[in-house]
XYZ file of C-alpha atoms in Angstrom:
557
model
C -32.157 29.427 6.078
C -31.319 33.172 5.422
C -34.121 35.307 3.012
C -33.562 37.924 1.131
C -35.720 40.584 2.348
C -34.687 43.263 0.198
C -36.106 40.874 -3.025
C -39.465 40.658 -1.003
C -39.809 44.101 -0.541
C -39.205 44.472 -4.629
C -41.718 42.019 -5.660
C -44.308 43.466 -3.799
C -43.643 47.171 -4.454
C -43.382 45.771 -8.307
C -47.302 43.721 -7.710
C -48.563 47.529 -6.061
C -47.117 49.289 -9.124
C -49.163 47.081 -11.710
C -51.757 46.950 -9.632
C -52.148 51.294 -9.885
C -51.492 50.893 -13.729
C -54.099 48.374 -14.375
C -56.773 50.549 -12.550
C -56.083 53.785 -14.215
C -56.308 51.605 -17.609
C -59.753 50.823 -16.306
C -60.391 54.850 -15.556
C -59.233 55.781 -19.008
C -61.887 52.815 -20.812
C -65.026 55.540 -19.638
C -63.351 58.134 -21.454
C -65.005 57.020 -24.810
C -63.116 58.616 -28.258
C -60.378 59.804 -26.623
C -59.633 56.671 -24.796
C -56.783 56.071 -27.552
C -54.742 58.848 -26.949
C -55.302 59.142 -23.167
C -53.768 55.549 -23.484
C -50.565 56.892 -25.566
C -50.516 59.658 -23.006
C -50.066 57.102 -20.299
C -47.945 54.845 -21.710
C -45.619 58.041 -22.926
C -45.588 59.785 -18.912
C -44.700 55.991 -17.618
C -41.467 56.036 -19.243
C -40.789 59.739 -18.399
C -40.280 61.330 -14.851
C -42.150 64.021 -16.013
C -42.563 65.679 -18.559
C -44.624 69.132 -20.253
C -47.262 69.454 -22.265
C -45.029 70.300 -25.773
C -42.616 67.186 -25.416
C -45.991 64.707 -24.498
C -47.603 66.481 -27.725
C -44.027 65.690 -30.001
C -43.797 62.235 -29.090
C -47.512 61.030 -29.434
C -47.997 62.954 -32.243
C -50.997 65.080 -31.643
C -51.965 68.792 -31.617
C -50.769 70.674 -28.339
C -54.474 72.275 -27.757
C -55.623 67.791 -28.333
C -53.297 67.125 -25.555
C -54.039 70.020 -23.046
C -57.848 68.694 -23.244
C -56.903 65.663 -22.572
C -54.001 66.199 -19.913
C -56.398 68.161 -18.152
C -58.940 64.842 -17.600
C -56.283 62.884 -16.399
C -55.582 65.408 -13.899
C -58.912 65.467 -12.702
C -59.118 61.679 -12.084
C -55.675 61.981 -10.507
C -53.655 60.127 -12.393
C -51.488 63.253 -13.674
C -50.293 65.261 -11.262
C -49.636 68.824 -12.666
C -46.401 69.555 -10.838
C -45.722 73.244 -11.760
C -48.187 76.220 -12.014
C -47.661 79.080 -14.260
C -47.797 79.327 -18.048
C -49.372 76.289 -19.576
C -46.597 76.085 -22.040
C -44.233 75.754 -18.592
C -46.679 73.344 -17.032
C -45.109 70.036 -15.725
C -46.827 66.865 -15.278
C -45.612 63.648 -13.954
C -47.278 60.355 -12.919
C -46.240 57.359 -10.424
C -44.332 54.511 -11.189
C -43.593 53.907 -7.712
C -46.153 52.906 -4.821
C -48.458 55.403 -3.722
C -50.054 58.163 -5.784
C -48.288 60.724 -8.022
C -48.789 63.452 -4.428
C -47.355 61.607 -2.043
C -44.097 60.881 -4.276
C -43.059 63.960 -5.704
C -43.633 65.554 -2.232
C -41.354 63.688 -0.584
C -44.258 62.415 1.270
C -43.402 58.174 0.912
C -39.959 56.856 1.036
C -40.790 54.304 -1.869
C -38.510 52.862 -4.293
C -38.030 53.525 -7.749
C -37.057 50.266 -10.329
C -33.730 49.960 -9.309
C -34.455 49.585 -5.947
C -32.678 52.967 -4.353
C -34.315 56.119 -3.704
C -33.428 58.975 -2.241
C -35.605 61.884 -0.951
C -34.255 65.415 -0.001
C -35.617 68.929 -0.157
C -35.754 70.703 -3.240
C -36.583 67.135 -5.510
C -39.776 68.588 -7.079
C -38.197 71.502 -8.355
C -34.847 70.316 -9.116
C -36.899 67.572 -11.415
C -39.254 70.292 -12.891
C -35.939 72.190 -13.974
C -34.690 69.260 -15.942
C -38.092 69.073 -18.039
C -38.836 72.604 -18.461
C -38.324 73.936 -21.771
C -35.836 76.705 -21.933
C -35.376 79.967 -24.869
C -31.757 80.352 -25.065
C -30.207 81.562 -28.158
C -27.123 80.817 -29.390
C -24.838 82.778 -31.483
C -21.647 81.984 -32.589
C -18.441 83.856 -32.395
C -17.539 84.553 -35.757
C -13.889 86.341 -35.060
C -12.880 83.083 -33.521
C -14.836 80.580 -36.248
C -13.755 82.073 -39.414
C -10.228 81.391 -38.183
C -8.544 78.770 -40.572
C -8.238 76.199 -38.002
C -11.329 76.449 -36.730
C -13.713 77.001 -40.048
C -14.107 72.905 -40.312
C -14.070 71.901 -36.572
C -16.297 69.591 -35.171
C -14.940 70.944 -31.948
C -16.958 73.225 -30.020
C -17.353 75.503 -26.843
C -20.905 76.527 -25.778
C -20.496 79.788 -22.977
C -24.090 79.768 -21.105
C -25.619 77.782 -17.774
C -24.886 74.265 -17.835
C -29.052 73.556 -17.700
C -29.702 75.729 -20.699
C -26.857 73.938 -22.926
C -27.979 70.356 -22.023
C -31.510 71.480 -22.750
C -30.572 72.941 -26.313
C -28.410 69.784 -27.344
C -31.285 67.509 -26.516
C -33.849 70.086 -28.277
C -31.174 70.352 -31.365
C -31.314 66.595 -31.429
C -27.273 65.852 -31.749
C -25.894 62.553 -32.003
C -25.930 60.836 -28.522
C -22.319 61.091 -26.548
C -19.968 58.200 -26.324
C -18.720 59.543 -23.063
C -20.305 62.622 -20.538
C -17.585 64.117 -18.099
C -18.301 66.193 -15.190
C -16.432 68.197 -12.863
C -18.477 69.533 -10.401
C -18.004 71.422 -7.514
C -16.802 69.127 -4.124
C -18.757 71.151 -1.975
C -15.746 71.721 0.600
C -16.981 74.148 3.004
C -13.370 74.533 4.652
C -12.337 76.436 1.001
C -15.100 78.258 0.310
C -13.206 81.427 0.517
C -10.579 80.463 -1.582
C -12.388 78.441 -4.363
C -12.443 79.883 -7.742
C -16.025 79.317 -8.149
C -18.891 78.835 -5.604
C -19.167 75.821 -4.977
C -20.380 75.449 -1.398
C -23.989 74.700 -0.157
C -25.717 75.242 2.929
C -26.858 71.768 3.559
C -26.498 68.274 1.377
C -29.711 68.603 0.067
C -29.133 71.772 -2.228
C -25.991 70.462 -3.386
C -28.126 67.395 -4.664
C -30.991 69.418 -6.328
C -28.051 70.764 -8.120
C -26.722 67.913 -9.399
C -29.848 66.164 -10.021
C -31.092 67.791 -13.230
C -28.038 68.124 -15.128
C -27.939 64.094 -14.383
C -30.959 63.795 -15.610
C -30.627 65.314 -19.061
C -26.938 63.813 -19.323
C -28.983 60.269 -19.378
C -31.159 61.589 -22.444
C -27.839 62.547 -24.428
C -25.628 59.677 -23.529
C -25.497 56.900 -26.146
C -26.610 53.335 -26.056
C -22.841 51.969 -25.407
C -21.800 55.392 -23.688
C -20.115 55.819 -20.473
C -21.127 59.012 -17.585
C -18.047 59.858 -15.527
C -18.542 61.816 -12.314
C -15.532 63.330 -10.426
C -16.363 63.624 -6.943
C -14.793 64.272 -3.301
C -16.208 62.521 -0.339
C -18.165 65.432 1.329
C -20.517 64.645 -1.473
C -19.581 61.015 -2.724
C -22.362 58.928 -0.859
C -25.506 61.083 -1.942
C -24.403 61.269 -5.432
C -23.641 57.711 -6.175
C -27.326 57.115 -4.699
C -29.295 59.460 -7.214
C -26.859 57.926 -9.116
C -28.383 54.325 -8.682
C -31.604 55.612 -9.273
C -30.972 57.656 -12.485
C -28.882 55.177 -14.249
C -31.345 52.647 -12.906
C -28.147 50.489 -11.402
C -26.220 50.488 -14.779
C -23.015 50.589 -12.320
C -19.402 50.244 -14.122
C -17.019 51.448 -11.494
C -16.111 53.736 -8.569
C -12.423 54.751 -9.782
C -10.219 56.528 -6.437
C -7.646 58.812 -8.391
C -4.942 59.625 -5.581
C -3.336 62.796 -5.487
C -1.509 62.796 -2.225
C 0.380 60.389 0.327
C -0.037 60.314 4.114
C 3.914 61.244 5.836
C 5.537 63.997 7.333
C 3.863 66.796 7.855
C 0.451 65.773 6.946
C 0.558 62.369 9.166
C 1.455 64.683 12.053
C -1.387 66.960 12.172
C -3.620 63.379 13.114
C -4.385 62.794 16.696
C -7.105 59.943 17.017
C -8.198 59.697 13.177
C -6.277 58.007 11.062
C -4.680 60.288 8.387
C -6.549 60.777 5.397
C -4.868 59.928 1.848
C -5.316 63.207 -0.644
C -8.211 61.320 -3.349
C -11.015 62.002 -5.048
C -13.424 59.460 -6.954
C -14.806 58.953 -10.341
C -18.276 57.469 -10.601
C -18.825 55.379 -13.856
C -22.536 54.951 -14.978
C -23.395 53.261 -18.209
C -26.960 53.878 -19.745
C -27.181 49.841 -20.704
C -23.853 47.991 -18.927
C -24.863 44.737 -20.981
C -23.775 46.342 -23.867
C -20.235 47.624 -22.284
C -18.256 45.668 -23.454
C -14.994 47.134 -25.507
C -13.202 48.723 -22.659
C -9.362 48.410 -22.430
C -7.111 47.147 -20.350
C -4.358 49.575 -18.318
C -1.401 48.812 -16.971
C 0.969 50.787 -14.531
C 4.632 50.744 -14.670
C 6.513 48.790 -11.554
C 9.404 50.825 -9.933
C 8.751 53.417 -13.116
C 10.894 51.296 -15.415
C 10.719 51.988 -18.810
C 13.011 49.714 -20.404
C 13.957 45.533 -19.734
C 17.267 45.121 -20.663
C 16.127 41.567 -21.733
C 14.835 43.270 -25.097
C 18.335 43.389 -26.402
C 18.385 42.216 -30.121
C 17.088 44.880 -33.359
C 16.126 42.394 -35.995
C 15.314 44.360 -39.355
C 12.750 43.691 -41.801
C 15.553 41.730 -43.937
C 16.415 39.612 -41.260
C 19.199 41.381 -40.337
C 19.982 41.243 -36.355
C 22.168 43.158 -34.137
C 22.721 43.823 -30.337
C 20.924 46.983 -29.417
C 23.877 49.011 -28.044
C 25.253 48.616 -31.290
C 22.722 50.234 -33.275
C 21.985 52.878 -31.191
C 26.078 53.915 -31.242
C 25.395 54.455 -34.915
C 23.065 57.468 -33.936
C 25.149 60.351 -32.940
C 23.252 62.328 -30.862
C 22.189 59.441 -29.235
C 25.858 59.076 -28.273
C 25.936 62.450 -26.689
C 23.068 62.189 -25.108
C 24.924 59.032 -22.617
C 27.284 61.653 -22.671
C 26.102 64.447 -21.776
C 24.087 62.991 -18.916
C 27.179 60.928 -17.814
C 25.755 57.504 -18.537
C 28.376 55.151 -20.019
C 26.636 52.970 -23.016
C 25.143 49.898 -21.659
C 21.851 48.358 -21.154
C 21.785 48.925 -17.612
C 21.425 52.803 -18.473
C 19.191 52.592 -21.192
C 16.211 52.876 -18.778
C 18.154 55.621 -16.564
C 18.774 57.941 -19.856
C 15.033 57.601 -20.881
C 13.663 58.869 -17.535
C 15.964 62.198 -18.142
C 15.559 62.258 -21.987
C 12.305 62.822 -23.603
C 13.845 62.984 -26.893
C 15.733 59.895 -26.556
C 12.597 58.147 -24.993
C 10.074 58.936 -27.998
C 12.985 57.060 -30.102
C 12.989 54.228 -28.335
C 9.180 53.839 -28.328
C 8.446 55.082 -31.722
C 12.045 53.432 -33.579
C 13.413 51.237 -32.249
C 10.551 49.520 -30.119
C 9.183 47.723 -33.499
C 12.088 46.227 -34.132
C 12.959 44.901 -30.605
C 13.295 41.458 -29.297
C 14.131 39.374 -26.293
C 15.556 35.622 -27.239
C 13.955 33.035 -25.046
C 15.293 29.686 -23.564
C 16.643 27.557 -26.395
C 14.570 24.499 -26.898
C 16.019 21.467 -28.907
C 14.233 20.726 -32.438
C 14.122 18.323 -34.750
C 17.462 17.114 -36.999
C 15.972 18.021 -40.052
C 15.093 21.184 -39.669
C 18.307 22.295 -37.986
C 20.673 20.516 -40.821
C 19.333 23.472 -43.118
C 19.684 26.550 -41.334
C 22.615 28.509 -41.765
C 24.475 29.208 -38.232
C 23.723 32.071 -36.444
C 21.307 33.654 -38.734
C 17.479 34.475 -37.755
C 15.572 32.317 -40.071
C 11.154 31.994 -40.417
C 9.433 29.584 -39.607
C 6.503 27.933 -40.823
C 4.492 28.999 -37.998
C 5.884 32.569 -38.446
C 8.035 32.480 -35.137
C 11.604 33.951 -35.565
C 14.118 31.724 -34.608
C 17.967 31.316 -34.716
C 20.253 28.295 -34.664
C 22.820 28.793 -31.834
C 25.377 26.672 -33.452
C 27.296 25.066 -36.497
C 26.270 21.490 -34.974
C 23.424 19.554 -36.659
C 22.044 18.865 -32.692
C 22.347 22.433 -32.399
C 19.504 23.838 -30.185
C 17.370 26.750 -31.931
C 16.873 29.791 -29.713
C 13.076 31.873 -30.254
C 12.881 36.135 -30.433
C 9.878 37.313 -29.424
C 8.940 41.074 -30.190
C 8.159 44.117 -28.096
C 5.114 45.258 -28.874
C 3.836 46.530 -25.623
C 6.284 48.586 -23.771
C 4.403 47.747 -19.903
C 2.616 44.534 -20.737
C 5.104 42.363 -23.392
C 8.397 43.995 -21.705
C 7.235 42.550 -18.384
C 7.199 45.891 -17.070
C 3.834 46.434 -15.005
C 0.498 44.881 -13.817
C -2.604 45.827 -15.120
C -4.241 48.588 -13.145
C -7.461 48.098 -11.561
C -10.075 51.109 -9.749
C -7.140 52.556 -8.079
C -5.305 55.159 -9.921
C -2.119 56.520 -8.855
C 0.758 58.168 -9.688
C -1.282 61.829 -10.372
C 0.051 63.528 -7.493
C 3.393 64.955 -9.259
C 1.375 66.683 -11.943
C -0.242 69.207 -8.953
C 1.868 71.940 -9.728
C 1.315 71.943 -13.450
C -2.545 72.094 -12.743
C -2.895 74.702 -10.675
C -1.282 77.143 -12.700
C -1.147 76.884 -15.688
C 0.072 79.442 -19.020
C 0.086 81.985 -15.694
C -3.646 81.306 -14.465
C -5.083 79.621 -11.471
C -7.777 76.647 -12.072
C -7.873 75.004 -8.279
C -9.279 71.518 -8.787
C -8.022 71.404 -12.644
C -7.941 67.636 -13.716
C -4.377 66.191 -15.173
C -4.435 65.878 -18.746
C -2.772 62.613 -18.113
C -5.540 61.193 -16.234
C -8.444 62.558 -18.749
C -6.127 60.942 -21.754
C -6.034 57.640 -19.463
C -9.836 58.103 -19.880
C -9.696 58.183 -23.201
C -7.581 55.295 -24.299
C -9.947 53.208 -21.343
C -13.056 53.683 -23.230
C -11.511 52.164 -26.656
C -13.075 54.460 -28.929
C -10.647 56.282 -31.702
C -14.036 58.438 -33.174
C -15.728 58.902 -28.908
C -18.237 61.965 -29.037
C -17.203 63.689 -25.931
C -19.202 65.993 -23.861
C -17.532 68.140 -20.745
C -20.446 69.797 -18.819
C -18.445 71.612 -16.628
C -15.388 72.540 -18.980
C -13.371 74.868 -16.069
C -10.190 75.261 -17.980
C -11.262 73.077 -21.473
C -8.746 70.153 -19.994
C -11.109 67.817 -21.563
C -10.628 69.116 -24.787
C -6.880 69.737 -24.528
C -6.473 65.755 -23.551
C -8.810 64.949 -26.462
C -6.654 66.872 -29.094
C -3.388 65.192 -27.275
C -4.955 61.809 -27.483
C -5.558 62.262 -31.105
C -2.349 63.383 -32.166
C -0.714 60.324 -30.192
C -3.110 57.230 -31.824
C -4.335 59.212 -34.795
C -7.670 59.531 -33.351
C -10.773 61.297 -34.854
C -12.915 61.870 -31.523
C -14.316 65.523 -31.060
C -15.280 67.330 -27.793
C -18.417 69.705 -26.934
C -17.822 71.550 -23.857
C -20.209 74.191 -21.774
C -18.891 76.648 -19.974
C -21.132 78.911 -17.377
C -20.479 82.699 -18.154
C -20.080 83.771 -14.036
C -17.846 86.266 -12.590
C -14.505 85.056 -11.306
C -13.647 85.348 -7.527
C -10.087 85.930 -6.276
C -8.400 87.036 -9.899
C -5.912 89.507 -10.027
C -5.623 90.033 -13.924
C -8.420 92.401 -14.975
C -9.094 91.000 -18.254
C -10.505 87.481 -16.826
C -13.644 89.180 -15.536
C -15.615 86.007 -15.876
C -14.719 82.198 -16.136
C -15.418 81.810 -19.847
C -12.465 83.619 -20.718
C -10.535 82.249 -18.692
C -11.426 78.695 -20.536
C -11.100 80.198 -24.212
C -7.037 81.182 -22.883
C -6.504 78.144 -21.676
C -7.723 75.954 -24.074
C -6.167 78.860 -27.644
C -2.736 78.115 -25.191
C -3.276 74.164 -24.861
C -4.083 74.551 -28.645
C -0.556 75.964 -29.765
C 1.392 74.369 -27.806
C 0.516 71.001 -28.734
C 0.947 72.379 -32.238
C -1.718 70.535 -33.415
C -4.448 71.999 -36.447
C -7.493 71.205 -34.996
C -9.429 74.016 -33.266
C -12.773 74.820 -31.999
C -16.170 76.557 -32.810
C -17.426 79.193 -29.948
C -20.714 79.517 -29.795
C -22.673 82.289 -26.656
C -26.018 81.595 -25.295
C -28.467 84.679 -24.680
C -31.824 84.226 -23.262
C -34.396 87.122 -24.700
């Protein structure tokens, strides 16, 4: 009989942990009056990594000069470890929830395991942790050319220009209302295009790429909301160390490891391998919930087969009056719908329906948006009773009591009675596609129009398909969205697309870092930001949509 070791090794490290917890309850009954809020103090640093003296001194409610006293005995019966010297404003404390002391953890002394079972040490922990909880004094001031603007007066839209740290830090300090979904973009860490990257995004070793990731994943978990969703877009130089702090962050609240392909192995590509096996052009997007029990409203998706837009089986327009007609006929009523067949050389039949809305956009929208609700497909006739048939008129649709639409074939009282059933989904009803599951496809023929875009390079720019896909996946018309690494505001741009297409209300926050830009030609993109603001004012008009944005610069004093 197999054991499971792993389960062993939990229960013990879970009996150790108690153990520590119930002896520094013991320590803190000798401290006399201010046993009760060394108590809150220890209860309040057990649910926090760490944490500084201001935050402790907000959530238990007591003076910061009370707390310092008190901190300061905790420390010297080590069961706070001060974690950061400097300022006592800055100072840092944390304490163990894992085996061993409060030392030997956060020094990457003990390989331990945190409650979820995964933990993962590397150089640069302890100060990539003490970044996330120290307090920062950035300013914010907003850009009031760009926000007195009509469209942009009343937005709930905004753009934040300052480190990525700093603007986490001032959303949690501001206190906003929690994020339905966090996005980030960060760097892959490709060494091979370091050179030709538009930002910097390379890093010596594995380690400093994770105590760069680690605090902005860290204050993402204190702004995401109870039923909210973290997405991570990552290559695989990268992939394996970030799902891991991952595991231990999230504590295991694991949705789904999407692979968005945006290449196929042939030709040239296939020829360059000698003993490897080619590798498929992909990248992967972690999903992290902060509570999966309560994730449960997501959407289905489904992918077109053979890119077929059309089943010619769908063949009948029945109007609200009851009125029905063969589809070619009502669409030879439309003009321009005529000279559309015509102009693309399509003769008028249902076989080319599907051909002339691949090439027509214009036609296509019609289709989906006028003629779709009206569409049906008649279904084997089925033989009914006498009764009802006697009383139907001949070859007119007709209700039934169970609200089906249904049509008597013939004049004879035997006659059989033929069913429509609607279109109503144009992949899933028509027959069309399969429902898609943690492989995304498809996303390779939209390179070109990411990398340049209104005449300016963004290398590793997301399709706006793929973020609206996103979108409709996480079922929520009025999301919160946060983008923490906004590159070229695609984020926003599919959130202002997706609203004008379902008449959603969601609204977007995105932070921008204010850096120099590497590799640009055109003199007035100096730095990233404004780069972004172009983009996104460009995105903005020619969606034609309203809705805007608020701008808002951090300065630190």
């Amino acid at each position: 009989m197999k054991t499971n070791k792993s389960s062993y090794v939990r229960a013990a490290l879970a009996r150790k942990n108690q153990k520590i917890y119930e002896e520094d309850l013991k320590a803190i009954e000798g401290m006399g009056r201010a046993k009760k809020t060394a108590l809150a103090i220890l209860n309040t640093v057990c649910d926090h990594p760490v944490i500084n003296i201001q935050e402790l001194a907000d959530i238990i409610k007591v003076s910061k000069w009370t707390t310092t006293k008190i901190v300061k005995r905790l420390v010297d019966l080590e069961i706070l470890l001060p974690m950061r010297k400097g300022k006592q404003r800055y100072q840092v404390y944390c304490y163990a929830r894992a085996v061993g002391t409060a030392k030997e953890l956060y020094t990457n002394d003990l390989s331990g395991q945190t409650r979820s079972g995964v933990w993962l040490n590397f150089d640069g922990r302890t100060e990539a942790i003490a970044e996330a909880y120290t307090s920062t004094n950035i300013k914010f001031h907003e850009d009031k050319r760009h926000n007195n603007k009509e469209n942009n007066k009343h937005s709930k839209n905004s753009l934040y220009i300052c480190d990525c740290i700093d603007g986490l830090k001032y959303l949690i300090k501001d206190k906003v209302k929690p994020y339905d979904l966090i996005f980030c973009d960060p760097p892959f860490n490709q060494i091979t295009a370091r050179k030709t990257r538009e930002y910097i995004d390379c890093f010596d070793q594995h380690s400093g790429y994770l105590q760069f990731m680690y605090p902005k994943l860290l204050l993402c978990k204190q702004l995401l909301a109870e039923t909210g969703l973290m997405i991570i877009a990552i290559g695989e130089t990268e992939y394996a160390h970030t799902k891991l702090i991952c595991e231990e962050i999230f504590e295991s609240n694991f949705i789904n490891a999407i692979t968005i392909e945006t290449g196929v192995v042939g030709g040239i590509y296939a020829s360059h391998s000698n003993q490897m096996l080619p590798s498929v052009k992909q990248y992967q997007l972690l999903v992290f919930a902060k509570n999966r029990k309560k994730i449960n409203f997501l959407n289905k998706l489904y992918d077109l087969v053979d890119n077929k837009k059309f089943a010619k089986e769908y063949n009948i327009i029945i109007h609200p009056n009851l009125n029905h007609e063969h589809l070619i006929d009502h669409l030879k009523k439309e003009p321009w719908i005529v000279s559309e067949f015509e102009d693309h050389e399509l003769n008028m039949t249902l076989n080319n329906v599907d051909k002339l809305m691949s090439v027509s956009q214009r036609f296509e929208d019609y289709m989906y948006e006028k003629v779709a609700p009206l569409l049906y497909k008649a279904t084997p006739p089925f033989r009914t009773q006498s009764e009802i048939a006697k009383i139907q008129p001949y070859n007119k649709v007709f209700l039934s009591e169970d609200n089906r639409l249904l049509l008597k074939q013939k004049s004879k009282p035997e006659a059989k009675i033929v069913e429509y059933k609607p279109f109503v989904n144009r992949v899933l009803d028509a027959g069309l596609g399969v429902q898609r599951g943690d492989l995304w496809k498809g996303f390779q023929r939209y390179k070109n129009s990411v990398q340049d875009r209104f005449g300016i390079t963004f290398e590793g720019r997301k399709p706006i398909p793929l973020l609206q896909d996103l979108l409709v996946w996480i079922n929520n018309k009025h999301a919160r969205i946060l983008d923490i690494t906004a590159g070229s505001g695609s984020l926003g741009t599919a959130t202002l697309a997706q609203n004008i297409k379902d008449s959603g209300q969601r609204c977007f926050c995105l932070i921008q870092i204010r850096e120099r830009t590497r590799n640009e030609t055109n003199k007035k993109f100096k730095t990233v930001d404004k780069k972004t603001v172009f983009a996104l004012n460009n995105s903005i008009k020619e969606l034609g949509t309203t809705e805007g944005y608020k701008i808002y610069r951090g300065t630190k004093p």
